[in-house]
Amino acid sequence: MQPMKRNCVGLPWSLEHRLSGYALAASAAGVGVVALAQPTEARIVYTPAHVECSNLLKRPWDGWLKAHPVC
């Protein structure tokens, strides 16, 4: 299947002028934002904690499975 041929149509001068102005203003605003960006600082906040993991590994159904074997 062949792609459809499209005809190029020129925009009216006033519309093209407004679009060009918008593109210029938008790009200038983007450059301004990048130029005025302040460097930031970050730090890692670490609070040591002692947690027993043995209780976390126990599953509540372990005892039930031992009392009620599947096979």
PDB file of N, CA and C in Angstrom:
ATOM      1  N   MET A   1       0.838  -1.171   0.000  1.00  0.00           N
ATOM      2  CA  MET A   1       0.000   0.000   0.000  1.00  0.00           C
ATOM      3  C   MET A   1       0.886   1.238   0.000  1.00  0.00           C
ATOM      4  N   GLN A   2       0.655   2.149  -0.899  1.00  0.00           N
ATOM      5  CA  GLN A   2       1.460   3.349  -1.021  1.00  0.00           C
ATOM      6  C   GLN A   2       0.953   4.437  -0.070  1.00  0.00           C
ATOM      7  N   PRO A   3       1.887   5.185   0.520  1.00  0.00           N
ATOM      8  CA  PRO A   3       1.448   6.270   1.393  1.00  0.00           C
ATOM      9  C   PRO A   3       0.775   7.372   0.583  1.00  0.00           C
ATOM     10  N   MET A   4      -0.157   8.043   1.216  1.00  0.00           N
ATOM     11  CA  MET A   4      -0.867   9.130   0.541  1.00  0.00           C
ATOM     12  C   MET A   4       0.067  10.316   0.340  1.00  0.00           C
ATOM     13  N   LYS A   5      -0.049  10.948  -0.803  1.00  0.00           N
ATOM     14  CA  LYS A   5       0.732  12.149  -1.055  1.00  0.00           C
ATOM     15  C   LYS A   5       0.019  13.326  -0.424  1.00  0.00           C
ATOM     16  N   ARG A   6       0.797  14.157   0.241  1.00  0.00           N
ATOM     17  CA  ARG A   6       0.218  15.330   0.885  1.00  0.00           C
ATOM     18  C   ARG A   6       0.739  16.583   0.194  1.00  0.00           C
ATOM     19  N   ASN A   7      -0.120  17.519   0.048  1.00  0.00           N
ATOM     20  CA  ASN A   7       0.264  18.788  -0.543  1.00  0.00           C
ATOM     21  C   ASN A   7       0.725  19.729   0.558  1.00  0.00           C
ATOM     22  N   CYS A   8       1.807  20.430   0.314  1.00  0.00           N
ATOM     23  CA  CYS A   8       2.285  21.423   1.265  1.00  0.00           C
ATOM     24  C   CYS A   8       1.501  22.705   1.074  1.00  0.00           C
ATOM     25  N   VAL A   9       1.043  23.241   2.172  1.00  0.00           N
ATOM     26  CA  VAL A   9       0.283  24.483   2.126  1.00  0.00           C
ATOM     27  C   VAL A   9       0.991  25.488   3.016  1.00  0.00           C
ATOM     28  N   GLY A  10       1.221  26.666   2.496  1.00  0.00           N
ATOM     29  CA  GLY A  10       1.865  27.711   3.275  1.00  0.00           C
ATOM     30  C   GLY A  10       0.884  28.339   4.254  1.00  0.00           C
ATOM     31  N   LEU A  11       1.399  28.745   5.406  1.00  0.00           N
ATOM     32  CA  LEU A  11       0.563  29.410   6.399  1.00  0.00           C
ATOM     33  C   LEU A  11       0.451  30.895   6.055  1.00  0.00           C
ATOM     34  N   PRO A  12      -0.628  31.492   6.462  1.00  0.00           N
ATOM     35  CA  PRO A  12      -0.712  32.951   6.287  1.00  0.00           C
ATOM     36  C   PRO A  12       0.419  33.639   7.045  1.00  0.00           C
ATOM     37  N   TRP A  13       0.905  34.772   6.513  1.00  0.00           N
ATOM     38  CA  TRP A  13       2.045  35.458   7.106  1.00  0.00           C
ATOM     39  C   TRP A  13       1.796  35.805   8.562  1.00  0.00           C
ATOM     40  N   SER A  14       0.601  36.258   8.908  1.00  0.00           N
ATOM     41  CA  SER A  14       0.322  36.682  10.285  1.00  0.00           C
ATOM     42  C   SER A  14       0.415  35.494  11.252  1.00  0.00           C
ATOM     43  N   LEU A  15      -0.097  34.329  10.855  1.00  0.00           N
ATOM     44  CA  LEU A  15      -0.037  33.152  11.721  1.00  0.00           C
ATOM     45  C   LEU A  15       1.398  32.669  11.877  1.00  0.00           C
ATOM     46  N   GLU A  16       2.136  32.652  10.777  1.00  0.00           N
ATOM     47  CA  GLU A  16       3.530  32.213  10.843  1.00  0.00           C
ATOM     48  C   GLU A  16       4.351  33.169  11.709  1.00  0.00           C
ATOM     49  N   HIS A  17       4.074  34.455  11.611  1.00  0.00           N
ATOM     50  CA  HIS A  17       4.772  35.452  12.415  1.00  0.00           C
ATOM     51  C   HIS A  17       4.484  35.245  13.902  1.00  0.00           C
ATOM     52  N   ARG A  18       3.229  34.999  14.264  1.00  0.00           N
ATOM     53  CA  ARG A  18       2.874  34.773  15.666  1.00  0.00           C
ATOM     54  C   ARG A  18       3.485  33.480  16.194  1.00  0.00           C
ATOM     55  N   LEU A  19       3.479  32.424  15.388  1.00  0.00           N
ATOM     56  CA  LEU A  19       4.080  31.159  15.822  1.00  0.00           C
ATOM     57  C   LEU A  19       5.588  31.298  16.023  1.00  0.00           C
ATOM     58  N   SER A  20       6.249  32.021  15.143  1.00  0.00           N
ATOM     59  CA  SER A  20       7.689  32.237  15.292  1.00  0.00           C
ATOM     60  C   SER A  20       7.986  33.039  16.550  1.00  0.00           C
ATOM     61  N   GLY A  21       7.179  34.038  16.828  1.00  0.00           N
ATOM     62  CA  GLY A  21       7.356  34.832  18.046  1.00  0.00           C
ATOM     63  C   GLY A  21       7.149  34.001  19.294  1.00  0.00           C
ATOM     64  N   TYR A  22       6.135  33.143  19.265  1.00  0.00           N
ATOM     65  CA  TYR A  22       5.883  32.262  20.410  1.00  0.00           C
ATOM     66  C   TYR A  22       7.058  31.307  20.624  1.00  0.00           C
ATOM     67  N   ALA A  23       7.566  30.723  19.551  1.00  0.00           N
ATOM     68  CA  ALA A  23       8.693  29.792  19.672  1.00  0.00           C
ATOM     69  C   ALA A  23       9.929  30.500  20.219  1.00  0.00           C
ATOM     70  N   LEU A  24      10.173  31.731  19.775  1.00  0.00           N
ATOM     71  CA  LEU A  24      11.319  32.491  20.264  1.00  0.00           C
ATOM     72  C   LEU A  24      11.161  32.819  21.743  1.00  0.00           C
ATOM     73  N   ALA A  25       9.969  33.244  22.159  1.00  0.00           N
ATOM     74  CA  ALA A  25       9.730  33.584  23.563  1.00  0.00           C
ATOM     75  C   ALA A  25       9.831  32.346  24.452  1.00  0.00           C
ATOM     76  N   ALA A  26       9.288  31.220  23.993  1.00  0.00           N
ATOM     77  CA  ALA A  26       9.329  29.995  24.789  1.00  0.00           C
ATOM     78  C   ALA A  26      10.761  29.499  24.957  1.00  0.00           C
ATOM     79  N   SER A  27      11.558  29.569  23.906  1.00  0.00           N
ATOM     80  CA  SER A  27      12.941  29.113  24.018  1.00  0.00           C
ATOM     81  C   SER A  27      13.753  30.061  24.901  1.00  0.00           C
ATOM     82  N   ALA A  28      13.492  31.365  24.827  1.00  0.00           N
ATOM     83  CA  ALA A  28      14.196  32.315  25.689  1.00  0.00           C
ATOM     84  C   ALA A  28      13.822  32.085  27.148  1.00  0.00           C
ATOM     85  N   ALA A  29      12.569  31.785  27.420  1.00  0.00           N
ATOM     86  CA  ALA A  29      12.151  31.507  28.796  1.00  0.00           C
ATOM     87  C   ALA A  29      12.835  30.240  29.309  1.00  0.00           C
ATOM     88  N   GLY A  30      12.948  29.224  28.475  1.00  0.00           N
ATOM     89  CA  GLY A  30      13.618  27.993  28.879  1.00  0.00           C
ATOM     90  C   GLY A  30      15.085  28.217  29.188  1.00  0.00           C
ATOM     91  N   VAL A  31      15.758  29.017  28.376  1.00  0.00           N
ATOM     92  CA  VAL A  31      17.166  29.328  28.609  1.00  0.00           C
ATOM     93  C   VAL A  31      17.304  30.134  29.896  1.00  0.00           C
ATOM     94  N   GLY A  32      16.372  31.040  30.153  1.00  0.00           N
ATOM     95  CA  GLY A  32      16.415  31.837  31.376  1.00  0.00           C
ATOM     96  C   GLY A  32      16.243  30.993  32.615  1.00  0.00           C
ATOM     97  N   VAL A  33      15.360  30.024  32.545  1.00  0.00           N
ATOM     98  CA  VAL A  33      15.138  29.140  33.699  1.00  0.00           C
ATOM     99  C   VAL A  33      16.393  28.330  33.983  1.00  0.00           C
ATOM    100  N   VAL A  34      17.027  27.829  32.961  1.00  0.00           N
ATOM    101  CA  VAL A  34      18.246  27.037  33.149  1.00  0.00           C
ATOM    102  C   VAL A  34      19.378  27.910  33.677  1.00  0.00           C
ATOM    103  N   ALA A  35      19.478  29.133  33.179  1.00  0.00           N
ATOM    104  CA  ALA A  35      20.567  30.013  33.593  1.00  0.00           C
ATOM    105  C   ALA A  35      20.413  30.469  35.037  1.00  0.00           C
ATOM    106  N   LEU A  36      19.176  30.626  35.501  1.00  0.00           N
ATOM    107  CA  LEU A  36      18.943  31.134  36.848  1.00  0.00           C
ATOM    108  C   LEU A  36      18.801  30.039  37.899  1.00  0.00           C
ATOM    109  N   ALA A  37      18.903  28.790  37.504  1.00  0.00           N
ATOM    110  CA  ALA A  37      18.741  27.685  38.447  1.00  0.00           C
ATOM    111  C   ALA A  37      19.878  27.690  39.464  1.00  0.00           C
ATOM    112  N   GLN A  38      19.534  27.556  40.713  1.00  0.00           N
ATOM    113  CA  GLN A  38      20.520  27.538  41.783  1.00  0.00           C
ATOM    114  C   GLN A  38      20.954  26.103  42.065  1.00  0.00           C
ATOM    115  N   PRO A  39      22.229  25.874  42.308  1.00  0.00           N
ATOM    116  CA  PRO A  39      22.646  24.518  42.677  1.00  0.00           C
ATOM    117  C   PRO A  39      22.063  24.157  44.044  1.00  0.00           C
ATOM    118  N   THR A  40      21.724  22.939  44.209  1.00  0.00           N
ATOM    119  CA  THR A  40      21.126  22.493  45.463  1.00  0.00           C
ATOM    120  C   THR A  40      22.072  21.558  46.196  1.00  0.00           C
ATOM    121  N   GLU A  41      21.813  21.386  47.475  1.00  0.00           N
ATOM    122  CA  GLU A  41      22.602  20.466  48.285  1.00  0.00           C
ATOM    123  C   GLU A  41      21.681  19.386  48.828  1.00  0.00           C
ATOM    124  N   ALA A  42      22.238  18.244  49.010  1.00  0.00           N
ATOM    125  CA  ALA A  42      21.471  17.138  49.573  1.00  0.00           C
ATOM    126  C   ALA A  42      22.330  16.451  50.621  1.00  0.00           C
ATOM    127  N   ARG A  43      21.671  15.872  51.600  1.00  0.00           N
ATOM    128  CA  ARG A  43      22.407  15.101  52.603  1.00  0.00           C
ATOM    129  C   ARG A  43      21.583  13.884  52.971  1.00  0.00           C
ATOM    130  N   ILE A  44      22.263  12.862  53.380  1.00  0.00           N
ATOM    131  CA  ILE A  44      21.612  11.620  53.771  1.00  0.00           C
ATOM    132  C   ILE A  44      21.376  11.661  55.269  1.00  0.00           C
ATOM    133  N   VAL A  45      20.142  11.426  55.656  1.00  0.00           N
ATOM    134  CA  VAL A  45      19.794  11.378  57.072  1.00  0.00           C
ATOM    135  C   VAL A  45      19.643   9.912  57.441  1.00  0.00           C
ATOM    136  N   TYR A  46      20.459   9.454  58.380  1.00  0.00           N
ATOM    137  CA  TYR A  46      20.467   8.051  58.779  1.00  0.00           C
ATOM    138  C   TYR A  46      20.253   7.970  60.271  1.00  0.00           C
ATOM    139  N   THR A  47      19.256   7.199  60.673  1.00  0.00           N
ATOM    140  CA  THR A  47      18.998   6.970  62.082  1.00  0.00           C
ATOM    141  C   THR A  47      19.236   5.496  62.378  1.00  0.00           C
ATOM    142  N   PRO A  48      20.276   5.168  63.130  1.00  0.00           N
ATOM    143  CA  PRO A  48      20.523   3.756  63.416  1.00  0.00           C
ATOM    144  C   PRO A  48      19.416   3.186  64.306  1.00  0.00           C
ATOM    145  N   ALA A  49      19.036   1.969  64.024  1.00  0.00           N
ATOM    146  CA  ALA A  49      17.993   1.304  64.806  1.00  0.00           C
ATOM    147  C   ALA A  49      18.340  -0.173  64.922  1.00  0.00           C
ATOM    148  N   HIS A  50      17.967  -0.767  66.026  1.00  0.00           N
ATOM    149  CA  HIS A  50      18.193  -2.196  66.239  1.00  0.00           C
ATOM    150  C   HIS A  50      16.840  -2.891  66.176  1.00  0.00           C
ATOM    151  N   VAL A  51      16.655  -3.728  65.157  1.00  0.00           N
ATOM    152  CA  VAL A  51      15.387  -4.423  64.969  1.00  0.00           C
ATOM    153  C   VAL A  51      15.664  -5.915  64.872  1.00  0.00           C
ATOM    154  N   GLU A  52      14.947  -6.693  65.647  1.00  0.00           N
ATOM    155  CA  GLU A  52      15.070  -8.149  65.578  1.00  0.00           C
ATOM    156  C   GLU A  52      14.313  -8.646  64.345  1.00  0.00           C
ATOM    157  N   CYS A  53      14.998  -9.365  63.475  1.00  0.00           N
ATOM    158  CA  CYS A  53      14.365  -9.860  62.257  1.00  0.00           C
ATOM    159  C   CYS A  53      13.749 -11.244  62.439  1.00  0.00           C
ATOM    160  N   SER A  54      14.058 -11.928  63.516  1.00  0.00           N
ATOM    161  CA  SER A  54      13.546 -13.287  63.676  1.00  0.00           C
ATOM    162  C   SER A  54      12.023 -13.289  63.778  1.00  0.00           C
ATOM    163  N   ASN A  55      11.428 -12.295  64.428  1.00  0.00           N
ATOM    164  CA  ASN A  55       9.970 -12.240  64.523  1.00  0.00           C
ATOM    165  C   ASN A  55       9.328 -11.881  63.192  1.00  0.00           C
ATOM    166  N   LEU A  56      10.044 -11.155  62.370  1.00  0.00           N
ATOM    167  CA  LEU A  56       9.497 -10.770  61.070  1.00  0.00           C
ATOM    168  C   LEU A  56       9.433 -11.963  60.120  1.00  0.00           C
ATOM    169  N   LEU A  57      10.296 -12.949  60.324  1.00  0.00           N
ATOM    170  CA  LEU A  57      10.334 -14.085  59.417  1.00  0.00           C
ATOM    171  C   LEU A  57       9.301 -15.155  59.754  1.00  0.00           C
ATOM    172  N   LYS A  58       8.710 -15.102  60.933  1.00  0.00           N
ATOM    173  CA  LYS A  58       7.706 -16.100  61.307  1.00  0.00           C
ATOM    174  C   LYS A  58       6.389 -15.759  60.620  1.00  0.00           C
ATOM    175  N   ARG A  59       5.799 -16.755  60.026  1.00  0.00           N
ATOM    176  CA  ARG A  59       4.515 -16.552  59.350  1.00  0.00           C
ATOM    177  C   ARG A  59       3.400 -17.084  60.242  1.00  0.00           C
ATOM    178  N   PRO A  60       2.265 -16.399  60.286  1.00  0.00           N
ATOM    179  CA  PRO A  60       1.201 -16.824  61.185  1.00  0.00           C
ATOM    180  C   PRO A  60       0.614 -18.190  60.829  1.00  0.00           C
ATOM    181  N   TRP A  61       0.782 -18.664  59.611  1.00  0.00           N
ATOM    182  CA  TRP A  61       0.186 -19.937  59.219  1.00  0.00           C
ATOM    183  C   TRP A  61       1.107 -21.131  59.437  1.00  0.00           C
ATOM    184  N   ASP A  62       2.351 -20.898  59.889  1.00  0.00           N
ATOM    185  CA  ASP A  62       3.276 -22.020  60.095  1.00  0.00           C
ATOM    186  C   ASP A  62       2.714 -23.036  61.092  1.00  0.00           C
ATOM    187  N   GLY A  63       2.199 -22.578  62.197  1.00  0.00           N
ATOM    188  CA  GLY A  63       1.659 -23.494  63.195  1.00  0.00           C
ATOM    189  C   GLY A  63       0.432 -24.225  62.689  1.00  0.00           C
ATOM    190  N   TRP A  64      -0.394 -23.562  61.925  1.00  0.00           N
ATOM    191  CA  TRP A  64      -1.609 -24.184  61.383  1.00  0.00           C
ATOM    192  C   TRP A  64      -1.248 -25.306  60.420  1.00  0.00           C
ATOM    193  N   LEU A  65      -0.234 -25.083  59.563  1.00  0.00           N
ATOM    194  CA  LEU A  65       0.171 -26.105  58.601  1.00  0.00           C
ATOM    195  C   LEU A  65       0.736 -27.340  59.305  1.00  0.00           C
ATOM    196  N   LYS A  66       1.430 -27.129  60.428  1.00  0.00           N
ATOM    197  CA  LYS A  66       1.971 -28.284  61.155  1.00  0.00           C
ATOM    198  C   LYS A  66       0.847 -29.054  61.827  1.00  0.00           C
ATOM    199  N   ALA A  67      -0.177 -28.385  62.300  1.00  0.00           N
ATOM    200  CA  ALA A  67      -1.288 -29.049  62.970  1.00  0.00           C
ATOM    201  C   ALA A  67      -2.260 -29.682  61.983  1.00  0.00           C
ATOM    202  N   HIS A  68      -2.370 -29.121  60.756  1.00  0.00           N
ATOM    203  CA  HIS A  68      -3.301 -29.623  59.744  1.00  0.00           C
ATOM    204  C   HIS A  68      -2.531 -29.933  58.459  1.00  0.00           C
ATOM    205  N   PRO A  69      -1.850 -31.056  58.393  1.00  0.00           N
ATOM    206  CA  PRO A  69      -1.067 -31.359  57.180  1.00  0.00           C
ATOM    207  C   PRO A  69      -1.990 -31.506  55.973  1.00  0.00           C
ATOM    208  N   VAL A  70      -1.500 -31.086  54.822  1.00  0.00           N
ATOM    209  CA  VAL A  70      -2.288 -31.128  53.577  1.00  0.00           C
ATOM    210  C   VAL A  70      -2.387 -32.563  53.061  1.00  0.00           C
ATOM    211  N   CYS A  71      -1.328 -33.332  53.146  1.00  0.00           N
ATOM    212  CA  CYS A  71      -1.328 -34.689  52.600  1.00  0.00           C
ATOM    213  C   CYS A  71      -1.822 -35.698  53.632  1.00  0.00           C
TER     214      CYS A  71
END
